[in-house]
mmCIF file of C-alpha atoms in Angstrom:
data_model
loop_
_atom_site.group_PDB
_atom_site.id
_atom_site.type_symbol
_atom_site.label_atom_id
_atom_site.label_comp_id
_atom_site.label_asym_id
_atom_site.label_seq_id
_atom_site.Cartn_x
_atom_site.Cartn_y
_atom_site.Cartn_z
ATOM 1 C CA UNK A 1 -0.069 0.077 -0.001
ATOM 2 C CA UNK A 2 2.616 2.528 0.393
ATOM 3 C CA UNK A 3 5.927 2.032 -2.581
ATOM 4 C CA UNK A 4 9.438 3.495 -1.322
ATOM 5 C CA UNK A 5 11.778 4.077 -4.308
ATOM 6 C CA UNK A 6 15.054 6.107 -4.616
ATOM 7 C CA UNK A 7 16.565 7.911 -7.976
ATOM 8 C CA UNK A 8 19.543 9.368 -6.974
ATOM 9 C CA UNK A 9 19.663 11.773 -4.543
ATOM 10 C CA UNK A 10 15.689 11.614 -3.537
ATOM 11 C CA UNK A 11 13.489 9.323 -2.828
ATOM 12 C CA UNK A 12 10.054 9.043 -3.513
ATOM 13 C CA UNK A 13 7.225 7.702 -0.966
ATOM 14 C CA UNK A 14 3.999 6.718 -2.908
ATOM 15 C CA UNK A 15 0.699 5.915 -1.842
ATOM 16 C CA UNK A 16 -0.174 3.216 -3.743
ATOM 17 C CA UNK A 17 -4.326 2.385 -2.951
ATOM 18 C CA UNK A 18 -5.350 3.924 -6.296
ATOM 19 C CA UNK A 19 -8.759 2.164 -5.492
ATOM 20 C CA UNK A 20 -9.594 3.590 -2.530
ATOM 21 C CA UNK A 21 -7.702 7.075 -3.566
ATOM 22 C CA UNK A 22 -4.891 6.477 -1.292
ATOM 23 C CA UNK A 23 -7.499 6.791 1.467
ATOM 24 C CA UNK A 24 -4.996 6.269 4.819
ATOM 25 C CA UNK A 25 -6.441 3.125 6.708
ATOM 26 C CA UNK A 26 -4.143 3.147 10.293
ATOM 27 C CA UNK A 27 -2.051 0.380 7.762
ATOM 28 C CA UNK A 28 -1.334 2.795 5.573
ATOM 29 C CA UNK A 29 -0.260 4.924 8.337
ATOM 30 C CA UNK A 30 2.117 2.278 9.796
ATOM 31 C CA UNK A 31 3.418 1.863 6.468
ATOM 32 C CA UNK A 32 3.997 5.563 5.879
ATOM 33 C CA UNK A 33 5.963 5.475 9.321
ATOM 34 C CA UNK A 34 7.973 2.523 8.685
ATOM 35 C CA UNK A 35 9.390 4.185 5.265
ATOM 36 C CA UNK A 36 9.779 7.166 6.583
ATOM 37 C CA UNK A 37 12.387 6.012 8.994
ATOM 38 C CA UNK A 38 13.437 3.415 6.180
ATOM 39 C CA UNK A 39 14.440 6.309 4.173
ATOM 40 C CA UNK A 40 16.226 7.893 6.907
ATOM 41 C CA UNK A 41 18.784 5.569 6.337
ATOM 42 C CA UNK A 42 19.720 6.227 3.112
ATOM 43 C CA UNK A 43 21.915 8.723 1.440
ATOM 44 C CA UNK A 44 19.528 11.656 0.067
ATOM 45 C CA UNK A 45 18.206 15.088 0.009
ATOM 46 C CA UNK A 46 14.985 14.970 0.038
ATOM 47 C CA UNK A 47 11.930 13.298 0.472
ATOM 48 C CA UNK A 48 9.009 13.594 -2.118
ATOM 49 C CA UNK A 49 5.486 11.936 -0.838
ATOM 50 C CA UNK A 50 2.855 11.552 -3.892
ATOM 51 C CA UNK A 51 0.078 9.241 -4.456
ATOM 52 C CA UNK A 52 -0.917 6.942 -7.441
ATOM 53 C CA UNK A 53 -2.562 8.048 -9.948
ATOM 54 C CA UNK A 54 -4.219 11.257 -11.459
ATOM 55 C CA UNK A 55 -7.218 12.392 -9.171
ATOM 56 C CA UNK A 56 -5.974 11.363 -5.251
ATOM 57 C CA UNK A 57 -3.276 12.691 -3.778
ATOM 58 C CA UNK A 58 -4.947 11.397 -0.555
ATOM 59 C CA UNK A 59 -8.599 11.682 -0.067
ATOM 60 C CA UNK A 60 -8.542 11.084 4.312
ATOM 61 C CA UNK A 61 -8.868 8.769 6.361
ATOM 62 C CA UNK A 62 -10.574 5.381 5.678
ATOM 63 C CA UNK A 63 -13.872 6.010 7.004
ATOM 64 C CA UNK A 64 -15.002 2.419 7.448
ATOM 65 C CA UNK A 65 -12.651 1.929 10.310
ATOM 66 C CA UNK A 66 -13.437 5.143 12.268
ATOM 67 C CA UNK A 67 -17.205 3.386 12.956
ATOM 68 C CA UNK A 68 -18.163 2.177 16.788
ATOM 69 C CA UNK A 69 -14.307 2.710 17.737
ATOM 70 C CA UNK A 70 -13.474 2.892 21.676
ATOM 71 C CA UNK A 71 -13.189 5.906 23.526
ATOM 72 C CA UNK A 72 -9.441 4.754 23.956
ATOM 73 C CA UNK A 73 -9.058 3.310 20.393
ATOM 74 C CA UNK A 74 -10.375 6.483 18.712
ATOM 75 C CA UNK A 75 -7.001 8.520 21.001
ATOM 76 C CA UNK A 76 -4.789 6.083 19.997
ATOM 77 C CA UNK A 77 -5.428 6.619 16.157
ATOM 78 C CA UNK A 78 -5.183 10.037 15.995
ATOM 79 C CA UNK A 79 -1.876 9.803 18.500
ATOM 80 C CA UNK A 80 -0.761 7.153 15.801
ATOM 81 C CA UNK A 81 -1.170 9.637 13.156
ATOM 82 C CA UNK A 82 0.386 12.781 14.924
ATOM 83 C CA UNK A 83 3.425 10.094 15.843
ATOM 84 C CA UNK A 84 3.776 9.332 12.071
ATOM 85 C CA UNK A 85 3.150 12.409 10.249
ATOM 86 C CA UNK A 86 5.709 14.133 12.884
ATOM 87 C CA UNK A 87 8.570 11.755 11.403
ATOM 88 C CA UNK A 88 8.431 14.159 8.388
ATOM 89 C CA UNK A 89 9.226 17.781 11.291
ATOM 90 C CA UNK A 90 12.332 15.782 12.842
ATOM 91 C CA UNK A 91 13.696 14.153 8.834
ATOM 92 C CA UNK A 92 17.384 14.402 8.433
ATOM 93 C CA UNK A 93 15.867 16.301 5.081
ATOM 94 C CA UNK A 94 13.387 18.702 3.128
ATOM 95 C CA UNK A 95 10.467 17.161 2.650
ATOM 96 C CA UNK A 96 7.708 17.657 -0.515
ATOM 97 C CA UNK A 97 4.204 16.671 -1.162
ATOM 98 C CA UNK A 98 3.515 16.254 -4.508
ATOM 99 C CA UNK A 99 -0.165 16.717 -4.590
ATOM 100 C CA UNK A 100 -1.306 15.072 -7.344
ATOM 101 C CA UNK A 101 -5.270 15.334 -7.192
ATOM 102 C CA UNK A 102 -7.594 15.241 -4.195
ATOM 103 C CA UNK A 103 -6.138 16.249 -0.434
ATOM 104 C CA UNK A 104 -8.819 15.628 2.091
ATOM 105 C CA UNK A 105 -8.524 15.031 5.798
ATOM 106 C CA UNK A 106 -6.100 13.387 7.084
ATOM 107 C CA UNK A 107 -4.384 13.698 3.556
ATOM 108 C CA UNK A 108 -3.971 17.578 3.638
ATOM 109 C CA UNK A 109 -2.749 16.813 7.244
ATOM 110 C CA UNK A 110 0.381 14.177 5.135
ATOM 111 C CA UNK A 111 1.018 17.093 2.915
ATOM 112 C CA UNK A 112 1.515 20.157 5.871
ATOM 113 C CA UNK A 113 3.805 17.436 7.170
ATOM 114 C CA UNK A 114 5.902 18.051 4.828
ATOM 115 C CA UNK A 115 8.762 20.536 4.181
ATOM 116 C CA UNK A 116 6.945 22.005 1.585
ATOM 117 C CA UNK A 117 3.620 21.286 -1.123
ATOM 118 C CA UNK A 118 3.331 21.234 -4.948
ATOM 119 C CA UNK A 119 0.119 20.910 -6.123
ATOM 120 C CA UNK A 120 -1.341 19.774 -9.600
ATOM 121 C CA UNK A 121 -2.893 22.775 -10.893
ATOM 122 C CA UNK A 122 -6.393 20.126 -10.772
ATOM 123 C CA UNK A 123 -5.359 19.640 -7.055
ATOM 124 C CA UNK A 124 -7.842 20.393 -4.750
ATOM 125 C CA UNK A 125 -7.541 20.629 -1.078
ATOM 126 C CA UNK A 126 -9.586 20.568 2.563
ATOM 127 C CA UNK A 127 -10.221 19.746 6.212
ATOM 128 C CA UNK A 128 -14.158 17.953 5.376
ATOM 129 C CA UNK A 129 -14.402 16.462 9.070
ATOM 130 C CA UNK A 130 -16.508 19.409 10.110
ATOM 131 C CA UNK A 131 -19.311 17.597 7.716
ATOM 132 C CA UNK A 132 -18.929 14.792 9.526
ATOM 133 C CA UNK A 133 -19.638 15.600 12.918
ATOM 134 C CA UNK A 134 -15.579 15.426 13.536
ATOM 135 C CA UNK A 135 -12.699 17.381 13.321
ATOM 136 C CA UNK A 136 -8.889 16.748 12.272
ATOM 137 C CA UNK A 137 -7.018 14.428 14.336
ATOM 138 C CA UNK A 138 -3.417 14.035 12.627
ATOM 139 C CA UNK A 139 -2.203 17.924 12.883
ATOM 140 C CA UNK A 140 -4.777 19.665 10.565
ATOM 141 C CA UNK A 141 -5.892 22.723 13.781
ATOM 142 C CA UNK A 142 -1.889 23.084 15.165
ATOM 143 C CA UNK A 143 -0.429 23.041 11.191
ATOM 144 C CA UNK A 144 -3.022 25.072 9.267
ATOM 145 C CA UNK A 145 -2.745 27.961 11.438
ATOM 146 C CA UNK A 146 0.754 27.662 11.257
ATOM 147 C CA UNK A 147 0.662 28.198 7.063
ATOM 148 C CA UNK A 148 -2.206 30.581 6.722
ATOM 149 C CA UNK A 149 -3.215 32.451 9.922
ATOM 150 C CA UNK A 150 -5.656 31.478 12.716
ATOM 151 C CA UNK A 151 -9.013 33.107 11.086
ATOM 152 C CA UNK A 152 -8.203 31.796 7.547
ATOM 153 C CA UNK A 153 -7.418 28.189 9.143
ATOM 154 C CA UNK A 154 -10.920 28.343 11.430
ATOM 155 C CA UNK A 155 -12.598 29.387 8.008
ATOM 156 C CA UNK A 156 -11.214 25.822 6.566
ATOM 157 C CA UNK A 157 -11.843 24.309 9.330
ATOM 158 C CA UNK A 158 -14.956 25.537 10.021
ATOM 159 C CA UNK A 159 -16.732 25.045 6.977
ATOM 160 C CA UNK A 160 -14.798 22.063 5.839
ATOM 161 C CA UNK A 161 -15.071 23.762 2.140
ATOM 162 C CA UNK A 162 -12.656 22.761 -0.393
ATOM 163 C CA UNK A 163 -9.612 24.679 -1.976
ATOM 164 C CA UNK A 164 -8.792 24.739 -5.568
ATOM 165 C CA UNK A 165 -4.991 25.053 -6.370
ATOM 166 C CA UNK A 166 -4.927 28.393 -7.199
ATOM 167 C CA UNK A 167 -6.341 29.899 -4.118
ATOM 168 C CA UNK A 168 -4.076 26.753 -2.433
ATOM 169 C CA UNK A 169 -1.034 29.118 -3.817
ATOM 170 C CA UNK A 170 -2.498 32.519 -2.758
ATOM 171 C CA UNK A 171 -3.186 32.008 1.067
ATOM 172 C CA UNK A 172 0.378 30.000 1.371
ATOM 173 C CA UNK A 173 -1.061 26.578 1.647
ATOM 174 C CA UNK A 174 1.215 25.289 -0.992
ATOM 175 C CA UNK A 175 4.612 26.660 -2.731
ATOM 176 C CA UNK A 176 4.419 26.380 -5.957
ATOM 177 C CA UNK A 177 2.051 24.832 -8.599
ATOM 178 C CA UNK A 178 2.715 22.503 -11.560
ATOM 179 C CA UNK A 179 1.693 22.578 -14.927
ATOM 180 C CA UNK A 180 2.823 19.125 -16.557
ATOM 181 C CA UNK A 181 3.776 15.857 -14.442
ATOM 182 C CA UNK A 182 3.700 17.176 -10.444
ATOM 183 C CA UNK A 183 6.515 14.493 -9.442
ATOM 184 C CA UNK A 184 8.436 16.104 -11.914
ATOM 185 C CA UNK A 185 7.562 19.353 -10.691
ATOM 186 C CA UNK A 186 8.699 18.406 -7.050
ATOM 187 C CA UNK A 187 11.716 16.919 -8.520
ATOM 188 C CA UNK A 188 12.533 20.658 -9.725
ATOM 189 C CA UNK A 189 11.861 22.364 -7.260
ATOM 190 C CA UNK A 190 14.027 20.066 -5.094
ATOM 191 C CA UNK A 191 16.903 20.802 -7.263
ATOM 192 C CA UNK A 192 16.757 24.431 -6.587
ATOM 193 C CA UNK A 193 17.958 23.355 -2.473
ATOM 194 C CA UNK A 194 19.667 19.905 -2.540
ATOM 195 C CA UNK A 195 22.953 21.490 -4.165
ATOM 196 C CA UNK A 196 23.314 22.959 -0.556
ATOM 197 C CA UNK A 197 25.283 21.837 2.032
ATOM 198 C CA UNK A 198 23.204 19.436 4.680
ATOM 199 C CA UNK A 199 23.672 21.176 7.589
ATOM 200 C CA UNK A 200 23.368 24.653 6.755
ATOM 201 C CA UNK A 201 19.618 23.159 5.362
ATOM 202 C CA UNK A 202 18.989 21.613 8.869
ATOM 203 C CA UNK A 203 19.679 24.534 10.695
ATOM 204 C CA UNK A 204 17.784 26.674 8.751
ATOM 205 C CA UNK A 205 14.845 24.765 9.065
ATOM 206 C CA UNK A 206 14.752 24.232 12.560
ATOM 207 C CA UNK A 207 15.388 28.177 13.148
ATOM 208 C CA UNK A 208 11.841 28.938 11.032
ATOM 209 C CA UNK A 209 10.309 26.027 13.154
ATOM 210 C CA UNK A 210 10.899 27.784 15.933
ATOM 211 C CA UNK A 211 9.787 30.937 14.686
ATOM 212 C CA UNK A 212 6.026 30.564 15.511
ATOM 213 C CA UNK A 213 6.610 29.033 18.790
ATOM 214 C CA UNK A 214 9.017 31.538 20.488
ATOM 215 C CA UNK A 215 8.583 35.246 21.388
ATOM 216 C CA UNK A 216 10.175 37.105 19.259
ATOM 217 C CA UNK A 217 13.664 37.845 21.542
ATOM 218 C CA UNK A 218 13.991 33.951 22.356
ATOM 219 C CA UNK A 219 13.859 33.096 18.553
ATOM 220 C CA UNK A 220 16.462 35.738 18.004
ATOM 221 C CA UNK A 221 18.435 34.133 20.292
ATOM 222 C CA UNK A 222 17.908 31.153 18.480
ATOM 223 C CA UNK A 223 18.649 32.409 15.498
ATOM 224 C CA UNK A 224 22.125 33.675 17.080
ATOM 225 C CA UNK A 225 23.045 29.557 18.630
ATOM 226 C CA UNK A 226 22.454 28.697 15.103
ATOM 227 C CA UNK A 227 24.018 30.822 12.892
ATOM 228 C CA UNK A 228 27.295 30.515 14.604
ATOM 229 C CA UNK A 229 26.935 26.567 14.668
ATOM 230 C CA UNK A 230 26.416 26.968 10.966
ATOM 231 C CA UNK A 231 29.557 29.664 11.207
ATOM 232 C CA UNK A 232 31.716 26.291 12.453
ATOM 233 C CA UNK A 233 31.229 24.357 9.719
ATOM 234 C CA UNK A 234 33.426 23.004 6.815
ATOM 235 C CA UNK A 235 31.187 23.836 4.377
ATOM 236 C CA UNK A 236 30.651 27.060 5.337
ATOM 237 C CA UNK A 237 33.852 27.894 5.058
ATOM 238 C CA UNK A 238 34.029 26.169 1.998
ATOM 239 C CA UNK A 239 30.996 28.572 0.708
ATOM 240 C CA UNK A 240 32.750 31.867 1.837
ATOM 241 C CA UNK A 241 35.742 30.717 0.643
ATOM 242 C CA UNK A 242 34.443 29.862 -3.131
ATOM 243 C CA UNK A 243 32.705 33.440 -3.165
ATOM 244 C CA UNK A 244 36.037 35.326 -2.800
ATOM 245 C CA UNK A 245 37.663 32.956 -5.208
ATOM 246 C CA UNK A 246 34.654 33.659 -7.618
ATOM 247 C CA UNK A 247 34.220 29.961 -8.039
ATOM 248 C CA UNK A 248 30.901 27.313 -7.208
ATOM 249 C CA UNK A 249 31.242 26.290 -4.021
ATOM 250 C CA UNK A 250 32.130 22.512 -3.578
ATOM 251 C CA UNK A 251 29.809 21.605 -0.094
ATOM 252 C CA UNK A 252 30.499 18.003 1.945
ATOM 253 C CA UNK A 253 27.695 18.022 4.495
ATOM 254 C CA UNK A 254 30.508 18.610 7.048
#
């Protein structure tokens, strides 16, 4: 139900359940976690997530599995999704969701857990849980405000409406739109940062993630600490030297 392939410096994780619009059964969520763990052992520079087919990145949770569960089962299911998706927060390299169609509910939550999102012009996204008398449980209520702001996130979650690709781009929910194949567009986007040193990329991601979690003065201290660490890397010495010598730097991820 989940395929993981390596293509050079990239890992491609594909939800492979097209007959169910790549819906997230609990087994699929566990498989995603296992695939992320496996990819963490590879020498890669970016991770791309997508879904099989043109209709859906992921249509959301497998609704049949949500009926008749106990209170403890419901809590465990939410915690499983949150725990697996959080692996992308701490993943060693940036991740890109290649949204090739529908991304609803848990599908959008998975996409939002990625560092970046590239969407097909035909993509449609949303958090429709409210229509079932539910709310998002895999991180949607927490990640969406960080991407689009509190008021807009509340409107999206409380109305459950569908957002088209153009609006998703305009509000900052996705980073890029793809004219053609969305996975190829994601690969092209990855090429914009995979040539840089991994230490600096990791430090920059860490600094940006802290920005919305702490007051400005504390965030500035975090930035100063991480900036100082970046200066101590071999890649920084190479980058500065290459600039002075007017040549392209040869980063070694050290």
